[in-house]
Coordinates of C-alpha atoms in Angstrom, one line a residue:
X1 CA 121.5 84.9 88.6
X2 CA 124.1 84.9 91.5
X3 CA 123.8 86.6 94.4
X4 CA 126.4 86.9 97.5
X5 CA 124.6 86.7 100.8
X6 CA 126.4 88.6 103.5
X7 CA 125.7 88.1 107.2
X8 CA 128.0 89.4 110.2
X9 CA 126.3 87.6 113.5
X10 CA 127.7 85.1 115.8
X11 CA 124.5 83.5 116.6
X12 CA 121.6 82.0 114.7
X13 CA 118.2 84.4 115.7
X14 CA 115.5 85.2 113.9
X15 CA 117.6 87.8 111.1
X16 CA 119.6 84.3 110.0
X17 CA 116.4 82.3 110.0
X18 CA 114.8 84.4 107.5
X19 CA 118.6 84.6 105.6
X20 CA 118.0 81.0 105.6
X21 CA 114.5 81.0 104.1
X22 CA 114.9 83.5 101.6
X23 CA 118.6 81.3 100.1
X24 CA 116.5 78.4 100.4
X25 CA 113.3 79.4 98.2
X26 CA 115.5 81.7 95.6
X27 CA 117.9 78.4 94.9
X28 CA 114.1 77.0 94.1
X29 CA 113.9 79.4 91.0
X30 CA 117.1 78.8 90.0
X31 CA 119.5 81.8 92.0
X32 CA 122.9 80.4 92.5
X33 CA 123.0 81.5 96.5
X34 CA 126.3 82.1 98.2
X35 CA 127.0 83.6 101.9
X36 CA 129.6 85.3 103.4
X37 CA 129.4 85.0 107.0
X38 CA 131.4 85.8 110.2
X39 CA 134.3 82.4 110.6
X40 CA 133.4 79.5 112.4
X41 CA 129.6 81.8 113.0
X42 CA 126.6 79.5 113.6
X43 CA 125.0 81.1 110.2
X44 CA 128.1 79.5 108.6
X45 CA 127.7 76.4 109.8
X46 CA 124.4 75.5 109.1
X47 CA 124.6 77.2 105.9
X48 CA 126.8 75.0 104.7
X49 CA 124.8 72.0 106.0
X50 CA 122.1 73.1 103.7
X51 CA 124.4 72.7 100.7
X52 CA 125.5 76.4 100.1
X53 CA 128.5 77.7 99.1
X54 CA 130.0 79.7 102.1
X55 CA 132.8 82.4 102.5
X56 CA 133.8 83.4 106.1
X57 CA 135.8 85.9 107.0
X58 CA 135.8 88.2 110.6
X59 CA 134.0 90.8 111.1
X60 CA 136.1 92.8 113.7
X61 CA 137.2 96.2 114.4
X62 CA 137.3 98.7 111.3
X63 CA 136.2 95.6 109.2
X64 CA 139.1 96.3 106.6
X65 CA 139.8 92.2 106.4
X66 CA 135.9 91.7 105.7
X67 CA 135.5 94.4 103.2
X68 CA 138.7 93.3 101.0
X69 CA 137.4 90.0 101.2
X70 CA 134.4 91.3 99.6
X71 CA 135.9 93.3 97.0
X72 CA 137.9 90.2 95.7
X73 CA 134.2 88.6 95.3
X74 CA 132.0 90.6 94.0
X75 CA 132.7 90.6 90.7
X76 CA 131.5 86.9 90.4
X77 CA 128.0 88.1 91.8
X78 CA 124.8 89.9 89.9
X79 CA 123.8 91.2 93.4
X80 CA 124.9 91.8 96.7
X81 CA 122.0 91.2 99.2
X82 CA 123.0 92.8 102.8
X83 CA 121.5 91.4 105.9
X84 CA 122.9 93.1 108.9
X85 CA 123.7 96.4 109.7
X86 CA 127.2 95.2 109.8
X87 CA 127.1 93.4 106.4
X88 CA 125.7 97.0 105.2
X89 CA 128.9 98.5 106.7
X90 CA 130.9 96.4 104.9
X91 CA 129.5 96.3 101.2
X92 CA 129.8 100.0 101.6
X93 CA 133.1 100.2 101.9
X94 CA 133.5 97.4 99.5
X95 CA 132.2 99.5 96.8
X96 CA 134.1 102.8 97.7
X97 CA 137.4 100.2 97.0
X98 CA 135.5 100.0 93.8
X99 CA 133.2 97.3 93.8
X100 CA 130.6 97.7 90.7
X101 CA 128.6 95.2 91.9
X102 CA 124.5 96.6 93.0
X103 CA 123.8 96.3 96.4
X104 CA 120.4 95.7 98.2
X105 CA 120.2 95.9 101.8
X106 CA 117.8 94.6 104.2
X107 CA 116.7 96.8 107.3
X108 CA 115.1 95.2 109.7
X109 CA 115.7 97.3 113.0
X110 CA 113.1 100.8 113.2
X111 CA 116.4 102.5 114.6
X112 CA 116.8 106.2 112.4
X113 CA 119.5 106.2 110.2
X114 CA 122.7 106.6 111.8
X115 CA 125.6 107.1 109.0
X116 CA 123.4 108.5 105.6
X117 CA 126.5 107.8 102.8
X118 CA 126.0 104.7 103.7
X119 CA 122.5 104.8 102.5
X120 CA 123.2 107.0 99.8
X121 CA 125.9 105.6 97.5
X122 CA 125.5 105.2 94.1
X123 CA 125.1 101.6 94.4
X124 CA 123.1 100.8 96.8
X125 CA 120.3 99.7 94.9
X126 CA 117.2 98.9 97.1
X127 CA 117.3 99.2 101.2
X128 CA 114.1 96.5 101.8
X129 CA 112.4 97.5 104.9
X130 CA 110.8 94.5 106.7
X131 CA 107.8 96.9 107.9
X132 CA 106.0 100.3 106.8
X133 CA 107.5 101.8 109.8
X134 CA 111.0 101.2 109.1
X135 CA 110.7 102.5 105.1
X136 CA 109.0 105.7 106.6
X137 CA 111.7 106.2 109.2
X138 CA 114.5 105.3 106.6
X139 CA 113.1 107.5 103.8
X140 CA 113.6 110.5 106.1
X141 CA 117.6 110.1 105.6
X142 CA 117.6 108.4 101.7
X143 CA 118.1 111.3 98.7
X144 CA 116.0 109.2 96.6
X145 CA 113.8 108.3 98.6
X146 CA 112.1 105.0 95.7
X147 CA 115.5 103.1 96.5
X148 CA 113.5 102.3 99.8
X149 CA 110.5 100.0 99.7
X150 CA 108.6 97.4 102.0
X151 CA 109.2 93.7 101.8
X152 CA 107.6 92.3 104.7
X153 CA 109.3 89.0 106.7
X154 CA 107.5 85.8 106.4
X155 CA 107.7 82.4 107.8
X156 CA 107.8 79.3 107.7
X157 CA 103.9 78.3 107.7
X158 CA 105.1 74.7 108.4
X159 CA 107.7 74.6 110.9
X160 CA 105.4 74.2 114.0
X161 CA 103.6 70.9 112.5
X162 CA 104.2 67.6 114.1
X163 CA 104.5 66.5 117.8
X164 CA 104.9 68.9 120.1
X165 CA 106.9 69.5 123.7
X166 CA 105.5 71.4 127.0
X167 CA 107.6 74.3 128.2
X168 CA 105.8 73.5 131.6
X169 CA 108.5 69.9 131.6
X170 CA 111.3 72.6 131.6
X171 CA 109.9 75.1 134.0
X172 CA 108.9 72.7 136.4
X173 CA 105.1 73.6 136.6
X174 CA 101.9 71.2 136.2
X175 CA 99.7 71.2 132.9
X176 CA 97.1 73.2 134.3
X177 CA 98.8 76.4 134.6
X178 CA 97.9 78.9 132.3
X179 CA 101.7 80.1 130.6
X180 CA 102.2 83.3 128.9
X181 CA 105.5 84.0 127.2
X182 CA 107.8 85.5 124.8
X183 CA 110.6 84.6 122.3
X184 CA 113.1 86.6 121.8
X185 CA 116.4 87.8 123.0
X186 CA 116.8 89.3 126.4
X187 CA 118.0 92.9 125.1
X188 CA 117.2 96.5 125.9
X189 CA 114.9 97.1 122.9
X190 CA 112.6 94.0 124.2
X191 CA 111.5 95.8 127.6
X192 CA 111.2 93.3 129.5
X193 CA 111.4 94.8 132.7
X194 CA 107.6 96.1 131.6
X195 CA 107.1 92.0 131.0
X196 CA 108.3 91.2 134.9
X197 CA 106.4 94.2 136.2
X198 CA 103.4 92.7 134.5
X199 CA 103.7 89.3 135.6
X200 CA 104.1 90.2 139.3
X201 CA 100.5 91.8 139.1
X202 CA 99.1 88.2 137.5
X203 CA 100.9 86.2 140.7
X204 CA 98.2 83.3 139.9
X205 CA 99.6 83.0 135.6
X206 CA 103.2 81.8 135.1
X207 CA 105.5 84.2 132.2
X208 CA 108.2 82.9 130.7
X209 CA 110.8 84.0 129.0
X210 CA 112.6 82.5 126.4
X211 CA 116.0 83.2 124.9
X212 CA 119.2 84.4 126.3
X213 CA 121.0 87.9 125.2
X214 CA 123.1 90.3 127.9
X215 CA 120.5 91.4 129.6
X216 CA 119.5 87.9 131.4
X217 CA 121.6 88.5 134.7
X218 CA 120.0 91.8 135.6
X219 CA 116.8 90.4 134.2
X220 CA 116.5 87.2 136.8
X221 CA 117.5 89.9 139.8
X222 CA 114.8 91.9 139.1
X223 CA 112.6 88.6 138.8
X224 CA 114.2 87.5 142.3
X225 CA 111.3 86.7 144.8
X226 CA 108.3 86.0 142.1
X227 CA 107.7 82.6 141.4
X228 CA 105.8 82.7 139.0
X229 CA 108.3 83.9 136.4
X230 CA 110.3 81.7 134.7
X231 CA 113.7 81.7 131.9
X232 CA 114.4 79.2 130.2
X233 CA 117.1 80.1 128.0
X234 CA 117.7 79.9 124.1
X235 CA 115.7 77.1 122.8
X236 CA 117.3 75.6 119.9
X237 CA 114.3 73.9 119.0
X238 CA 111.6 76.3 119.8
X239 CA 109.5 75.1 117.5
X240 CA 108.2 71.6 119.1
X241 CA 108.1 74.4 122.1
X242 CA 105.9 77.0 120.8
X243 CA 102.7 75.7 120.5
X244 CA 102.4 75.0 125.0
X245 CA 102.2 78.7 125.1
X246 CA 98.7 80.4 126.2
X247 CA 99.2 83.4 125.3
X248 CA 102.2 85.8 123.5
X249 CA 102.9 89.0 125.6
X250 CA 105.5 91.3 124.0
X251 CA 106.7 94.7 125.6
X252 CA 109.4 95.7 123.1
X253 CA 110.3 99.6 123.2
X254 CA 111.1 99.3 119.9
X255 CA 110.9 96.5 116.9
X256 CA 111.2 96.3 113.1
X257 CA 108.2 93.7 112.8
X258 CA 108.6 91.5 114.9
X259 CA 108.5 88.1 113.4
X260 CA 108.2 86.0 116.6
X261 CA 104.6 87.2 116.6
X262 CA 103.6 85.8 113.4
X263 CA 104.9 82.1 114.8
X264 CA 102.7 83.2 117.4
X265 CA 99.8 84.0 115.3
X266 CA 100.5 80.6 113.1
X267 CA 100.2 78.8 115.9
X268 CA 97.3 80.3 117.3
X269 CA 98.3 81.8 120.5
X270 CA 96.9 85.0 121.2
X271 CA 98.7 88.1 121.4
X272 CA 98.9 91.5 123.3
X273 CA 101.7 93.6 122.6
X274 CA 103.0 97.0 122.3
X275 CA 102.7 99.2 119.1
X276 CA 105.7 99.9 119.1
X277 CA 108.0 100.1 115.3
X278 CA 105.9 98.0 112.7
X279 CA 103.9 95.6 115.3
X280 CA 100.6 97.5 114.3
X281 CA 101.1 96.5 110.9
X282 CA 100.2 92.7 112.1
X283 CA 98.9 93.1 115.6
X284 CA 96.0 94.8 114.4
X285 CA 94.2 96.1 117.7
X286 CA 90.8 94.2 118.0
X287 CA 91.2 92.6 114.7
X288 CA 94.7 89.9 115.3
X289 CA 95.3 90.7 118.7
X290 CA 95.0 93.3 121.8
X291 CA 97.6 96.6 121.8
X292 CA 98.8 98.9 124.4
X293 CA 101.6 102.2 124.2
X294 CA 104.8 101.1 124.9
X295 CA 105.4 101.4 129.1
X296 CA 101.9 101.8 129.6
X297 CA 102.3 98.9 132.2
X298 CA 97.9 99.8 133.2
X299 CA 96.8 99.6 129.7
X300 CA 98.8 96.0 129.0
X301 CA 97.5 94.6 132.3
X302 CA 94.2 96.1 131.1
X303 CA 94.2 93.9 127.5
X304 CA 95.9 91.0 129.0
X305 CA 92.9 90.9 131.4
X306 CA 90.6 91.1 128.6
X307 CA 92.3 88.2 126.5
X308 CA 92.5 86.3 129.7
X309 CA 88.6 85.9 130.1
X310 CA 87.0 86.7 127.1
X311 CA 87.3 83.3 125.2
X312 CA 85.2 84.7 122.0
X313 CA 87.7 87.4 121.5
X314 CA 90.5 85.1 121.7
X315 CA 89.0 83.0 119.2
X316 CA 87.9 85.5 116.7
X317 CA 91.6 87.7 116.8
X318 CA 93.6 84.0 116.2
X319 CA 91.9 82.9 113.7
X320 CA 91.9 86.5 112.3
X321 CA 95.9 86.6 112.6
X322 CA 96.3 82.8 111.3
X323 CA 94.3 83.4 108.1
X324 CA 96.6 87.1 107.9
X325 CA 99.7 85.3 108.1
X326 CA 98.7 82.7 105.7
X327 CA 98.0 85.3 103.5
X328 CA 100.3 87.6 103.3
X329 CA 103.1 86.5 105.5
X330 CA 105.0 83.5 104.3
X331 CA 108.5 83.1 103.7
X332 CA 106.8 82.1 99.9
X333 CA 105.6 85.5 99.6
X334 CA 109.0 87.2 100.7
X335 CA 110.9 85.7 98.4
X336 CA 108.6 86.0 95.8
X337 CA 108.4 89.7 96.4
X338 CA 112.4 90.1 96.5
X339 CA 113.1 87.9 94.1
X340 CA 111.1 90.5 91.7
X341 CA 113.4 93.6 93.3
X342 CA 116.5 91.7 92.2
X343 CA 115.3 90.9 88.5
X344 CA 114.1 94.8 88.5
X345 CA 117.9 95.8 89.3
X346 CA 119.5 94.2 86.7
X347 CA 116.6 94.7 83.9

């Protein structure tokens, strides 16, 4: 089996990580695994450091360039497996120039549906959701609505073993100080103006957040004044990072899983977040961590409170959401699972 990859980001977040995984695990079973990615892109680079075959091409404007490039490909390819909402863009049009190829896109944003044919045509073959949420949203806008199914995003079980590093040496703050933070890029749909609202009301903990994205200028004004929040920017080596965390606070308005918890929950940090998009379907309120609505600034203060003192709960709801992820969220388990959708296609 052969199957083209195709990815249209700059950067190298947590949509190219699992990219990554997935190419890695289906080469173990024998897929042949190539990528076309945005030119000189970070995905294309370390891609091809892990031995893959690699196409690049840009990704600009009407995206003509990108979807001829396509076209000349696909026929040497069983499947074409879509990973961004660009790459979807693309393979659609790829297959109105006539591309026969099936196409399975992955959806991992719980944004409705914005452009339907492109969800409809005749070969798109399966649109993997990464949560519940999402397939319900997207199912709404699909004709047939069993093209759309749930394969959830797993991780790396592993990646946080071995020696570790203390966000506190970056921030400047002594080992005592209890640190609550979040990883993820500093965009609209993460909220965290709810996140430096709540901080200023816990003067006494130090947040952090971690990553960069276009919102960091306005974000560090509206931190201006409170010492006791702290950016550190994108870490590319988060994970000898993670583990100096206290606690996981995430205030996202909206969020397709949110994988950045389950590193969270592997490393056994506890967690209070907002239900917002499929969150609830791992941060399980009073079972893998504490929940709040999304903006309900009391409520979060309320459960971070809770977390904060209440060292039985914090131990029962990690070792709740480590055995969980073990279970049923490993990048194993995600491959496995779409590894079957591919063989189903072509049977």
């Amino acid at each position: 089996m052969k199957v083209l990859h195709i990815n249209s980001e700059k950067s190298w977040r947590g949509g190219e990580q699992q990219m990554s995984s997935l190419m890695n695990l289906l080469r173990d079973e024998g897929v042949e695994n190539h990528v076309l990615c945005r030119k000189d892109s970070e995905a294309a680079n370390r891609l091809r450091e892990q031995g893959f075959i690699v196409h690049e091409v840009g990704f600009s404007g009407l995206k003509i360039k990108a979807s001829l490039k396509l076209k000349s490909l696909s026929g040497q390819f069983d499947i074409i497996h879509t990973h961004t909402a660009n790459a979807h863009t693309v393979a659609y049009y790829s297959a109105i120039l006539g591309s026969q190829t099936p196409i399975v896109v992955s959806k991992r944003t719980d944004f409705p549906v914005k452009s339907p044919k492109k969800f409809n045509h005749q070969k798109i073959a399966k649109i993997l959701c990464v949560s519940k949420k999402i397939q319900e949203i997207t199912q709404k806008d699909v004709i047939k609505p069993d093209r759309v199914e749930t394969v959830y995003s797993g991780i790396d079980t592993k990646r946080f073993e071995g020696d570790q590093k203390d966000i506190r040496d970056l921030i400047g703050v002594s080992k005592k100080e209890v640190l609550i933070g979040n990883c993820s890029a500093l965009a609209p749909q993460k909220d965290y103006f709810t996140f430096i609202d709540l901080a200023k009301r816990f003067p006494d903990k130090h947040f952090v957040l971690i990553g960069d994205g276009p919102l960091e200028d306005q974000l560090k004004e509206y931190a201006a004044g409170a010492e006791n929040i702290h950016f550190t920017g994108f870490l590319k080596d988060i994970n000898l990072y993670l583990k100096s965390l206290d606690f996981f606070l995430m205030t996202s308005e909206t969020e397709g899983l949110g994988t950045s918890l389950l590193d969270a929950m592997i490393c056994k940090i506890p967690i209070v977040a907002t239900r917002a998009g499929g969150i609830p379907e791992i941060v399980i309120h009073e079972q893998t961590g504490l929940t709040a609505e999304v903006r309900d600034i009391e409520e979060l203060a309320r459960q971070l409170n809770r977390m904060l003192e209440d060292s039985d709960l914090r131990q029962k709801l990690t070792q709740n959401a480590y055995n969980n992820v073990i279970k049923n969220f490993s990048r194993e388990i995600t491959a496995k699972k779409t590894y079957e959708v591919y063989k189903r296609i072509l049977a």
